[in-house]
PDB file of C-alpha atoms in Angstrom:
ATOM      1  CA  MET A   1      -5.537 164.064-152.357  1.00  0.00           C
ATOM      2  CA  TYR A   2      -8.495 161.880-151.350  1.00  0.00           C
ATOM      3  CA  LYS A   3      -6.115 159.450-149.659  1.00  0.00           C
ATOM      4  CA  LYS A   4      -4.719 162.230-147.468  1.00  0.00           C
ATOM      5  CA  LEU A   5      -8.238 163.408-146.599  1.00  0.00           C
ATOM      6  CA  ALA A   6      -9.260 159.815-145.677  1.00  0.00           C
ATOM      7  CA  VAL A   7      -6.218 159.343-143.517  1.00  0.00           C
ATOM      8  CA  SER A   8      -6.822 162.686-141.799  1.00  0.00           C
ATOM      9  CA  LEU A   9     -10.452 161.810-141.155  1.00  0.00           C
ATOM     10  CA  LEU A  10      -9.584 158.441-139.703  1.00  0.00           C
ATOM     11  CA  LEU A  11      -6.896 160.006-137.494  1.00  0.00           C
ATOM     12  CA  ALA A  12      -9.270 162.659-136.246  1.00  0.00           C
ATOM     13  CA  LEU A  13     -12.003 160.089-135.473  1.00  0.00           C
ATOM     14  CA  GLY A  14      -9.444 157.815-133.808  1.00  0.00           C
ATOM     15  CA  LEU A  15      -8.171 160.603-131.550  1.00  0.00           C
ATOM     16  CA  THR A  16     -11.649 161.591-130.384  1.00  0.00           C
ATOM     17  CA  ALA A  17     -12.572 157.974-129.708  1.00  0.00           C
ATOM     18  CA  CYS A  18      -9.472 157.392-127.569  1.00  0.00           C
ATOM     19  CA  ASP A  19     -10.373 159.820-124.752  1.00  0.00           C
ATOM     20  CA  ASN A  20      -9.747 157.849-121.665  1.00  0.00           C
ATOM     21  CA  ASN A  21     -10.309 160.846-119.379  1.00  0.00           C
ATOM     22  CA  GLU A  22     -14.065 161.054-120.179  1.00  0.00           C
ATOM     23  CA  VAL A  23     -16.154 161.103-117.031  1.00  0.00           C
ATOM     24  CA  GLY A  24     -19.544 162.085-118.481  1.00  0.00           C
ATOM     25  CA  ASP A  25     -21.516 161.872-121.672  1.00  0.00           C
ATOM     26  CA  VAL A  26     -24.897 163.603-121.988  1.00  0.00           C
ATOM     27  CA  SER A  27     -27.037 163.180-125.106  1.00  0.00           C
ATOM     28  CA  LEU A  28     -28.692 166.341-126.444  1.00  0.00           C
ATOM     29  CA  GLY A  29     -31.678 164.342-127.690  1.00  0.00           C
ATOM     30  CA  MET A  30     -32.550 161.559-130.017  1.00  0.00           C
ATOM     31  CA  PHE A  31     -32.799 163.823-133.083  1.00  0.00           C
ATOM     32  CA  THR A  32     -29.327 165.254-132.848  1.00  0.00           C
ATOM     33  CA  MET A  33     -25.912 163.620-133.187  1.00  0.00           C
ATOM     34  CA  ASN A  34     -24.441 166.013-130.611  1.00  0.00           C
ATOM     35  CA  ASP A  35     -23.429 165.091-127.083  1.00  0.00           C
ATOM     36  CA  ILE A  36     -21.956 167.027-124.203  1.00  0.00           C
ATOM     37  CA  LYS A  37     -18.728 165.248-123.297  1.00  0.00           C
ATOM     38  CA  ILE A  38     -17.217 165.922-119.866  1.00  0.00           C
ATOM     39  CA  GLY A  39     -13.566 165.092-119.397  1.00  0.00           C
ATOM     40  CA  SER A  40     -11.176 165.384-116.474  1.00  0.00           C
ATOM     41  CA  LEU A  41      -7.673 166.804-116.765  1.00  0.00           C
ATOM     42  CA  LYS A  42      -5.036 166.704-114.061  1.00  0.00           C
ATOM     43  CA  ASP A  43      -2.422 169.472-114.369  1.00  0.00           C
ATOM     44  CA  PRO A  44       0.853 167.686-115.257  1.00  0.00           C
ATOM     45  CA  ILE A  45       2.977 169.983-113.072  1.00  0.00           C
ATOM     46  CA  VAL A  46       0.570 171.214-110.371  1.00  0.00           C
ATOM     47  CA  THR A  47      -0.826 167.706-109.737  1.00  0.00           C
ATOM     48  CA  GLY A  48      -3.055 168.961-106.956  1.00  0.00           C
ATOM     49  CA  VAL A  49      -5.355 170.630-109.579  1.00  0.00           C
ATOM     50  CA  THR A  50      -7.988 168.806-111.532  1.00  0.00           C
ATOM     51  CA  CYS A  51     -10.017 170.524-114.235  1.00  0.00           C
ATOM     52  CA  HIS A  52     -13.282 169.315-115.755  1.00  0.00           C
ATOM     53  CA  ILE A  53     -14.032 170.376-119.302  1.00  0.00           C
ATOM     54  CA  ALA A  54     -17.392 170.176-120.964  1.00  0.00           C
ATOM     55  CA  SER A  55     -17.796 170.551-124.678  1.00  0.00           C
ATOM     56  CA  ILE A  56     -20.239 169.640-127.391  1.00  0.00           C
ATOM     57  CA  GLU A  57     -18.982 166.920-129.687  1.00  0.00           C
ATOM     58  CA  ALA A  58     -20.708 166.101-132.921  1.00  0.00           C
ATOM     59  CA  ASP A  59     -20.414 162.432-133.899  1.00  0.00           C
ATOM     60  CA  LEU A  60     -19.962 161.818-137.603  1.00  0.00           C
ATOM     61  CA  SER A  61     -19.280 165.484-138.275  1.00  0.00           C
ATOM     62  CA  PHE A  62     -16.155 167.069-139.809  1.00  0.00           C
ATOM     63  CA  SER A  63     -16.303 169.958-137.356  1.00  0.00           C
ATOM     64  CA  ASP A  64     -17.115 170.169-133.644  1.00  0.00           C
ATOM     65  CA  PRO A  65     -18.735 173.318-132.149  1.00  0.00           C
ATOM     66  CA  SER A  66     -16.408 175.583-130.282  1.00  0.00           C
ATOM     67  CA  ASP A  67     -18.559 176.155-127.180  1.00  0.00           C
ATOM     68  CA  GLY A  68     -17.233 174.655-123.963  1.00  0.00           C
ATOM     69  CA  SER A  69     -16.650 175.384-120.304  1.00  0.00           C
ATOM     70  CA  ILE A  70     -13.972 174.607-117.726  1.00  0.00           C
ATOM     71  CA  SER A  71     -14.047 174.258-113.965  1.00  0.00           C
ATOM     72  CA  CYS A  72     -10.818 173.627-111.950  1.00  0.00           C
ATOM     73  CA  ARG A  73     -10.463 172.842-108.283  1.00  0.00           C
ATOM     74  CA  GLN A  74      -7.770 171.902-105.830  1.00  0.00           C
ATOM     75  CA  THR A  75      -7.940 168.115-105.384  1.00  0.00           C
ATOM     76  CA  GLY A  76      -4.608 167.491-103.687  1.00  0.00           C
ATOM     77  CA  ASP A  77      -1.450 169.147-102.381  1.00  0.00           C
ATOM     78  CA  ILE A  78      -0.054 172.233-104.147  1.00  0.00           C
ATOM     79  CA  THR A  79       3.551 172.778-103.069  1.00  0.00           C
ATOM     80  CA  PRO A  80       6.070 175.647-103.586  1.00  0.00           C
ATOM     81  CA  GLU A  81       8.138 173.220-105.658  1.00  0.00           C
ATOM     82  CA  MET A  82       5.269 172.763-108.138  1.00  0.00           C
ATOM     83  CA  ILE A  83       4.786 176.509-108.441  1.00  0.00           C
ATOM     84  CA  SER A  84       8.501 177.035-109.006  1.00  0.00           C
ATOM     85  CA  LYS A  85       8.322 174.820-112.065  1.00  0.00           C
ATOM     86  CA  ILE A  86       5.466 176.515-113.900  1.00  0.00           C
ATOM     87  CA  ASP A  87       5.760 179.209-116.594  1.00  0.00           C
ATOM     88  CA  LYS A  88       5.113 182.522-114.925  1.00  0.00           C
ATOM     89  CA  SER A  89       4.913 184.682-118.053  1.00  0.00           C
ATOM     90  CA  LYS A  90       1.709 186.601-118.851  1.00  0.00           C
ATOM     91  CA  SER A  91       0.826 184.109-121.585  1.00  0.00           C
ATOM     92  CA  GLY A  92       1.373 181.082-119.300  1.00  0.00           C
ATOM     93  CA  ASP A  93       1.783 177.536-120.524  1.00  0.00           C
ATOM     94  CA  VAL A  94      -0.463 175.167-122.509  1.00  0.00           C
ATOM     95  CA  VAL A  95      -1.283 172.178-120.271  1.00  0.00           C
ATOM     96  CA  PHE A  96      -3.758 170.469-122.645  1.00  0.00           C
ATOM     97  CA  LYS A  97      -4.589 170.478-126.358  1.00  0.00           C
ATOM     98  CA  LYS A  98      -7.248 168.529-128.265  1.00  0.00           C
ATOM     99  CA  SER A  99      -8.089 168.553-131.937  1.00  0.00           C
ATOM    100  CA  LYS A 100     -11.748 169.518-132.474  1.00  0.00           C
ATOM    101  CA  SER A 101     -11.938 168.990-136.203  1.00  0.00           C
ATOM    102  CA  ILE A 102      -9.899 168.038-139.221  1.00  0.00           C
ATOM    103  CA  PHE A 103      -9.972 171.707-140.244  1.00  0.00           C
ATOM    104  CA  PHE A 104      -7.224 172.910-137.877  1.00  0.00           C
ATOM    105  CA  LYS A 105      -9.512 173.827-134.976  1.00  0.00           C
ATOM    106  CA  SER A 106      -8.337 172.844-131.527  1.00  0.00           C
ATOM    107  CA  MET A 107      -9.283 173.403-127.947  1.00  0.00           C
ATOM    108  CA  LYS A 108      -6.446 174.389-125.586  1.00  0.00           C
ATOM    109  CA  VAL A 109      -6.169 174.849-121.874  1.00  0.00           C
ATOM    110  CA  ARG A 110      -3.555 177.304-120.711  1.00  0.00           C
ATOM    111  CA  ARG A 111      -2.366 177.761-117.124  1.00  0.00           C
ATOM    112  CA  ILE A 112      -1.519 181.381-116.171  1.00  0.00           C
ATOM    113  CA  TYR A 113      -0.112 182.458-112.867  1.00  0.00           C
ATOM    114  CA  ASP A 114      -1.439 185.541-111.072  1.00  0.00           C
ATOM    115  CA  SER A 115       1.335 186.287-108.597  1.00  0.00           C
ATOM    116  CA  GLU A 116      -0.315 189.320-107.014  1.00  0.00           C
ATOM    117  CA  ASN A 117      -3.350 187.258-105.987  1.00  0.00           C
ATOM    118  CA  GLN A 118      -1.449 183.968-105.698  1.00  0.00           C
ATOM    119  CA  THR A 119      -3.964 182.260-107.951  1.00  0.00           C
ATOM    120  CA  LEU A 120      -3.694 179.800-110.878  1.00  0.00           C
ATOM    121  CA  LEU A 121      -5.855 180.678-113.807  1.00  0.00           C
ATOM    122  CA  TYR A 122      -6.974 178.006-116.337  1.00  0.00           C
ATOM    123  CA  LEU A 123      -8.147 179.396-119.619  1.00  0.00           C
ATOM    124  CA  SER A 124      -9.912 177.042-122.086  1.00  0.00           C
ATOM    125  CA  TYR A 125     -10.226 178.455-125.621  1.00  0.00           C
ATOM    126  CA  SER A 126     -10.815 177.585-129.226  1.00  0.00           C
ATOM    127  CA  THR A 127      -8.109 178.327-131.763  1.00  0.00           C
ATOM    128  CA  LYS A 128     -10.516 179.127-134.595  1.00  0.00           C
ATOM    129  CA  GLU A 129     -12.982 182.029-134.754  1.00  0.00           C
ATOM    130  CA  THR A 130     -16.612 181.021-134.748  1.00  0.00           C
ATOM    131  CA  ASN A 131     -19.412 183.528-135.434  1.00  0.00           C
ATOM    132  CA  GLY A 132     -16.974 186.437-134.952  1.00  0.00           C
ATOM    133  CA  SER A 133     -15.619 185.231-131.630  1.00  0.00           C
ATOM    134  CA  PHE A 134     -12.957 182.954-130.195  1.00  0.00           C
ATOM    135  CA  LYS A 135     -14.907 180.935-127.654  1.00  0.00           C
ATOM    136  CA  HIS A 136     -13.282 180.803-124.191  1.00  0.00           C
ATOM    137  CA  SER A 137     -13.928 179.968-120.542  1.00  0.00           C
ATOM    138  CA  LEU A 138     -11.943 180.745-117.349  1.00  0.00           C
ATOM    139  CA  SER A 139     -11.532 178.947-114.012  1.00  0.00           C
ATOM    140  CA  THR A 140      -9.274 179.930-111.093  1.00  0.00           C
ATOM    141  CA  VAL A 141      -7.603 178.015-108.261  1.00  0.00           C
ATOM    142  CA  PRO A 142      -6.445 180.204-105.355  1.00  0.00           C
ATOM    143  CA  LEU A 143      -3.351 179.071-103.555  1.00  0.00           C
ATOM    144  CA  TRP A 144      -4.819 180.159-100.250  1.00  0.00           C
ATOM    145  CA  GLY A 145      -4.763 177.273 -97.755  1.00  0.00           C
ATOM    146  CA  THR A 146      -2.023 175.416 -99.641  1.00  0.00           C
ATOM    147  CA  LYS A 147       1.638 174.904 -98.813  1.00  0.00           C
ATOM    148  CA  ALA A 148       2.454 177.208-101.791  1.00  0.00           C
ATOM    149  CA  TYR A 149       0.629 180.217-100.389  1.00  0.00           C
ATOM    150  CA  ASN A 150       2.867 183.214 -99.470  1.00  0.00           C
ATOM    151  CA  GLN A 151       5.836 181.285-100.771  1.00  0.00           C
ATOM    152  CA  ALA A 152       4.907 181.679-104.402  1.00  0.00           C
ATOM    153  CA  ILE A 153       7.490 183.163-106.730  1.00  0.00           C
ATOM    154  CA  PRO A 154       6.436 186.493-108.345  1.00  0.00           C
ATOM    155  CA  ALA A 155       5.746 186.539-112.130  1.00  0.00           C
ATOM    156  CA  GLU A 156       8.674 187.264-114.415  1.00  0.00           C
TER     157      GLU A 156
END
């Protein structure tokens, strides 16, 4: 039992230490072990979109807070071919997932396509309820001005 817990703890600490997409780290003060970590995430299919995710991470803690925010922008070409490859269902597709604690809490980023407005929505959310709420944040990337605009395939 203790061996499994120790292995889980080491794995969780190792995964959080291996973030090579970190672009910012802001200390919340010398009397706290919490930092705001800012990471970048490039959409694996729509490669012209980059998201920046800010979340509080607690060093030496078994559980990270659920609060976080996301901001996504067009940083390159978005083509009709890219849009044709994405999941167009109302629930979209998970493009990023990160464990936030050894107690089964994770943070996910889901891409959802709004065909009527030709906009990509990126929803960041926690998979575990905290203080009566599932924490979440939303960012949008309109296809206006891209090669994919007006050629986007309607949602299924």
